[in-house]
XYZ file of C-alpha atoms in Angstrom:
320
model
C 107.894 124.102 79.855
C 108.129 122.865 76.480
C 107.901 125.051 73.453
C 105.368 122.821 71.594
C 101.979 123.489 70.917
C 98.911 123.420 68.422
C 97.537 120.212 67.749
C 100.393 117.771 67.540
C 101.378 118.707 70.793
C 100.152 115.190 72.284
C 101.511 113.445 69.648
C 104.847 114.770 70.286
C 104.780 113.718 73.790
C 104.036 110.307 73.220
C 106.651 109.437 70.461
C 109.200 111.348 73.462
C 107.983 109.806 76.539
C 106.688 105.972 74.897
C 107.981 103.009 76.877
C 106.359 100.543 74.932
C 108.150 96.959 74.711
C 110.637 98.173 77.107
C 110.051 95.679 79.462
C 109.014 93.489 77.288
C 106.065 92.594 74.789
C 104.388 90.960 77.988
C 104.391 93.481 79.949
C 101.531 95.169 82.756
C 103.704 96.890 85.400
C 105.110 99.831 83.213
C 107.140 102.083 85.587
C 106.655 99.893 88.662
C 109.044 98.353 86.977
C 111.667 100.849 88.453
C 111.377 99.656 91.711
C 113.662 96.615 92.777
C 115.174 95.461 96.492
C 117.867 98.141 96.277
C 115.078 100.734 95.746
C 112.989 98.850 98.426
C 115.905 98.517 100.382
C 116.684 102.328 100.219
C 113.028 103.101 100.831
C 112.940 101.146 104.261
C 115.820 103.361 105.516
C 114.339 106.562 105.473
C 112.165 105.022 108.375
C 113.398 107.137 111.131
C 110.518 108.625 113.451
C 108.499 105.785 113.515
C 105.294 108.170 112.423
C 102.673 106.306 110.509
C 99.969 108.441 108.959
C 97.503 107.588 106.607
C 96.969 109.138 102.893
C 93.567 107.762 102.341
C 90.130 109.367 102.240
C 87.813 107.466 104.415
C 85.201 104.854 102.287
C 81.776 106.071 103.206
C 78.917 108.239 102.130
C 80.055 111.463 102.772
C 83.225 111.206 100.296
C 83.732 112.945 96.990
C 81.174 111.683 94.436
C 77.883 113.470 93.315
C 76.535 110.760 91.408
C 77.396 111.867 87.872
C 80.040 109.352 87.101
C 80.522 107.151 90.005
C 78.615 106.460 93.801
C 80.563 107.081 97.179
C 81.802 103.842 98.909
C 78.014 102.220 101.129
C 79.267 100.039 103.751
C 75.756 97.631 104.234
C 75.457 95.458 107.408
C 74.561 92.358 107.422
C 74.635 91.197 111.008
C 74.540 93.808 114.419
C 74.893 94.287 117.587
C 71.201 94.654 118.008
C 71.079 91.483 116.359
C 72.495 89.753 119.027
C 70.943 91.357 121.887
C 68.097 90.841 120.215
C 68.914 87.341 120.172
C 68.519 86.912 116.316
C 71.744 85.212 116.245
C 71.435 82.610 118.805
C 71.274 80.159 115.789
C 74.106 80.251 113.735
C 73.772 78.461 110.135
C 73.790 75.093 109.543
C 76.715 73.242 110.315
C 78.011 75.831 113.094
C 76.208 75.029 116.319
C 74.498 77.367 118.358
C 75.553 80.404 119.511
C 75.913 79.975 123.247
C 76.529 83.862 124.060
C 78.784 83.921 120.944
C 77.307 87.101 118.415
C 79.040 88.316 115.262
C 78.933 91.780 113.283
C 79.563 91.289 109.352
C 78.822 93.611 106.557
C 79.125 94.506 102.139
C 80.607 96.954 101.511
C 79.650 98.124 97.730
C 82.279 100.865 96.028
C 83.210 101.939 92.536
C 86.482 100.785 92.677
C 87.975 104.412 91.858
C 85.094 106.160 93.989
C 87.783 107.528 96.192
C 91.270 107.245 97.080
C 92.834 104.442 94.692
C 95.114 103.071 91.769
C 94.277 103.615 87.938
C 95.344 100.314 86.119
C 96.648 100.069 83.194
C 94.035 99.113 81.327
C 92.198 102.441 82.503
C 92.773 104.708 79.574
C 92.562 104.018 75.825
C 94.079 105.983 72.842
C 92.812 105.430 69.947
C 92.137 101.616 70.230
C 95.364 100.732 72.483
C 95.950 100.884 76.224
C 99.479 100.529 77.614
C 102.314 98.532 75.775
C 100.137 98.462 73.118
C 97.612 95.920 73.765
C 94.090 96.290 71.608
C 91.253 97.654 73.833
C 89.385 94.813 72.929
C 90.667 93.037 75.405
C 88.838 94.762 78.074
C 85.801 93.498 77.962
C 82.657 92.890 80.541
C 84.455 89.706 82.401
C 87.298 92.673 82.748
C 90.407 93.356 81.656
C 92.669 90.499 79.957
C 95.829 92.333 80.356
C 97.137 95.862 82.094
C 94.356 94.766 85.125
C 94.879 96.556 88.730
C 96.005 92.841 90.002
C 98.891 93.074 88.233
C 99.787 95.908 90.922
C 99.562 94.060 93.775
C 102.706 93.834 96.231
C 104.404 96.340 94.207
C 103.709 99.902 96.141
C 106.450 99.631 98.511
C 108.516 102.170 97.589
C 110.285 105.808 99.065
C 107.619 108.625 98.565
C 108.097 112.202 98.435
C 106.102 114.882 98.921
C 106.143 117.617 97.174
C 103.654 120.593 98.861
C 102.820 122.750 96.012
C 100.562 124.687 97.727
C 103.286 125.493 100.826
C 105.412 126.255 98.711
C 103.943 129.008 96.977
C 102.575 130.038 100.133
C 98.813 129.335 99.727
C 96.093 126.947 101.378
C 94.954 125.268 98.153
C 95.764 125.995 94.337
C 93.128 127.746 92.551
C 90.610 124.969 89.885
C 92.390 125.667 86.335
C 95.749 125.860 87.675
C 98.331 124.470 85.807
C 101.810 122.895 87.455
C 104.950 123.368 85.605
C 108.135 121.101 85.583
C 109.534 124.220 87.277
C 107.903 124.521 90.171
C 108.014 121.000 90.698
C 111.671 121.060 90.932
C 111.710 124.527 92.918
C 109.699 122.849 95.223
C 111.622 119.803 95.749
C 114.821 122.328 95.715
C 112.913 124.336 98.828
C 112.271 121.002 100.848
C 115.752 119.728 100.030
C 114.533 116.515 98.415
C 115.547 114.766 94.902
C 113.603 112.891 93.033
C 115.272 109.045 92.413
C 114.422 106.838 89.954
C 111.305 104.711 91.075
C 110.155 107.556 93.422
C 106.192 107.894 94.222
C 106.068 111.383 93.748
C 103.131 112.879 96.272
C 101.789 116.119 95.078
C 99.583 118.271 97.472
C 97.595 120.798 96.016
C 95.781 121.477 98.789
C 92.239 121.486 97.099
C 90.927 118.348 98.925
C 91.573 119.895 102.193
C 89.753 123.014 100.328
C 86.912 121.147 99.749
C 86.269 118.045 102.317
C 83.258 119.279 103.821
C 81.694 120.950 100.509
C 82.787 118.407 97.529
C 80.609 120.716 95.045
C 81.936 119.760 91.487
C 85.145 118.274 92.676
C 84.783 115.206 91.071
C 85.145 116.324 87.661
C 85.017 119.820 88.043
C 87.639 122.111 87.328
C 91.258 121.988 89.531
C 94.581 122.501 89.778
C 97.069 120.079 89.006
C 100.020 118.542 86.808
C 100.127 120.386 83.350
C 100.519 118.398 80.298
C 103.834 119.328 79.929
C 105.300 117.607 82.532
C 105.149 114.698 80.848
C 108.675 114.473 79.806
C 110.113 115.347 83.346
C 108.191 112.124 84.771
C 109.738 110.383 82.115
C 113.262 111.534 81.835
C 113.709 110.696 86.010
C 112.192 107.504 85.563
C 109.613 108.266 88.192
C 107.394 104.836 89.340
C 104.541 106.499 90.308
C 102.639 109.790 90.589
C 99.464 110.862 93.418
C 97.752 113.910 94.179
C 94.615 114.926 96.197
C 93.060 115.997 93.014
C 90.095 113.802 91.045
C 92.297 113.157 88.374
C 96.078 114.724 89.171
C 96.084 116.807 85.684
C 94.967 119.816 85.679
C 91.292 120.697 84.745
C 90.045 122.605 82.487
C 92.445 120.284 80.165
C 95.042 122.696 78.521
C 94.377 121.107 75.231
C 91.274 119.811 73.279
C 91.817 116.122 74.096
C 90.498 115.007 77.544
C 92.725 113.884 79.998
C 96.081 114.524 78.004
C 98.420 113.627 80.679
C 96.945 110.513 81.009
C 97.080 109.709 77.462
C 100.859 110.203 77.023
C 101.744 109.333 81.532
C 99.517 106.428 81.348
C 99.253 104.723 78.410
C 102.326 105.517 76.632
C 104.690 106.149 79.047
C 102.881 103.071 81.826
C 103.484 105.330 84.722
C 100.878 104.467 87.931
C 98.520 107.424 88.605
C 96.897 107.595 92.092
C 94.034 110.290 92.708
C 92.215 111.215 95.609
C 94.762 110.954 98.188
C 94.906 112.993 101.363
C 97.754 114.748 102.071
C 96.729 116.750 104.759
C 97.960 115.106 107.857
C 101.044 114.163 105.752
C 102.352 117.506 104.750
C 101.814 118.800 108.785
C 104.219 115.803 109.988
C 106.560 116.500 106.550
C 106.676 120.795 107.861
C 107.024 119.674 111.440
C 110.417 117.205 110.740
C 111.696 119.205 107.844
C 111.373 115.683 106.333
C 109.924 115.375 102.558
C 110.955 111.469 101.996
C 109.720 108.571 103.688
C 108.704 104.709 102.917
C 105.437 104.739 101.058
C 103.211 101.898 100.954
C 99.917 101.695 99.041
C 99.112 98.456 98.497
C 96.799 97.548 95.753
C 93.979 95.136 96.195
C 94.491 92.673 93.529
C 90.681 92.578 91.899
C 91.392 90.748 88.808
C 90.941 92.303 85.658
C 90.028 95.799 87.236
C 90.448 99.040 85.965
C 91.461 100.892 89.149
C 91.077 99.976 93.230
C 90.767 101.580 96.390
C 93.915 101.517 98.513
C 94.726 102.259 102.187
C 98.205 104.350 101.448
C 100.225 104.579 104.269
C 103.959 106.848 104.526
C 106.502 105.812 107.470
C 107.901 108.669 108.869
């Protein structure tokens, strides 16, 4: 951990871990831009069991939301079953014929786009006045964002994961809210599962405090939790890591270690341009991970490219 602290902590952080212009003045990938075909390439190869399992939440009411920020993912029908039987659909609109025997199901679905499992764009997080690379926050504005939007993402999460279990590792079901992770035991738990982290890694930390609450959410959504401390800031940045998840609301920990809200964000994301993914389940994942004595894998997480959005859910998927 470092030895800063007091107030200029955060600013410290950002002049060490800033990537601005290092891609370019254009730029709206920040670390995704770590990942290239040999990294793709070396992802693909760790594909050896031929396990798919699935690191999203399921979109519906019963997910993590309480109402205070955001609403949980409402799937609304629009055409059923009983529809058809009813024989409510034996005239299709105009220009389609009838029906003939032939019914349909279709449906809305209407989701914050960061409601549960999903990407935070880059133009997500503001410090004071800028988002990533610099751009003014001006330029996010009610049409959406004009640069640093989630679209930008798309294609891009194909990549070798690892998971780090936290929680395994120091022998517990889920880390206590408030609890801070250190650089240290991210590395003595990546030392334990016999894993190193590669530049333009997705690095997949369990806490174990979704599993902890699934079926009682209480204040998880912007309560207090465990996660990433502030100061890991500079070990993200000195591997060149691509991309960071957790099963945590917002991956740092909570309360904040410092009076600024969100501090990791501020210096990961929009200084440093490194993709933050929250609400992922890990829980099926770090079962099959225990069971092969296998921590790396191909990751994919494909974001939906919503133009101009500020974050979007994702269906994240590891290859075992």
């Amino acid at each position: 951990m470092s030895d800063f602290s007091g107030a200029d902590v955060l600013e410290r952080y950002i002049e060490q871990c800033t990537n601005w212009g290092r891609w370019g003045e254009d730029d709206s990938l920040g670390t995704m831009n770590y990942i290239g075909p040999e990294e793709v390439r070396r992802a693909a190869a760790l594909v050896e069991h031929g396990v798919t399992i699935s690191c999203s939440l399921p979109y519906d009411q019963r997910g993590p939301q309480t109402g205070n920020l955001r609403a949980n993912p409402r799937n609304v029908m629009t055409a059923t079953g009983a529809d058809h039987l009813a024989g409510a659909q034996e005239i299709l609109p105009a220009g389609f014929g009838p029906a003939k025997g032939y019914g349909r199901s279709d449906d809305i679905l209407i989701v914050p786009n960061q409601a549960g499992t999903q990407w935070d764009s880059l133009s997500h997080i503001f410090w004071k006045g800028k988002m990533w690379n610099g751009y003014s926050a001006g330029l996010v504005s009610s049409a959406g964002a004009a640069k640093n939007g989630v679209e930008n993402y798309a294609g891009k999460f194909v990549m070798r994961g690892v998971l780090l279990d936290v929680a395994r590792h120091l022998g517990v079901d889920s880390l206590e809210p408030g609890y801070a992770i250190s650089a240290e035991e991210l590395e003595a738990t990546a030392e334990a599962e016999g894993v190193r982290i590669q530049r333009g890694d997705a690095v997949l930390i369990r806490t174990g405090f979704l599993e902890a609450r699934r079926h009682a959410w209480g204040d998880y959504a912007g309560g207090a939790a465990p996660g990433l401390s502030l100061h890991t800031a500079p070990w993200f940045h000195e591997r060149e890591i691509a991309a960071v998840a957790s099963d945590t609301w917002g991956v740092e920990v909570r309360p904040n270690e410092i009076d600024c809200f969100q501090p990791f964000h501020v210096v990961a994301l929009v200084h440093m341009g490194l993709a933050i993914g929250e609400i992922f389940d890990f829980q099926e994942l770090a079962t099959a991970c225990a069971h092969y004595g296998k921590y790396e894998f191909l990751f994919t997480a494909p974001a939906l490219p919503i133009t101009g959005a500020s974050g979007c859910p994702v269906g994240g998927v590891a290859v075992l």
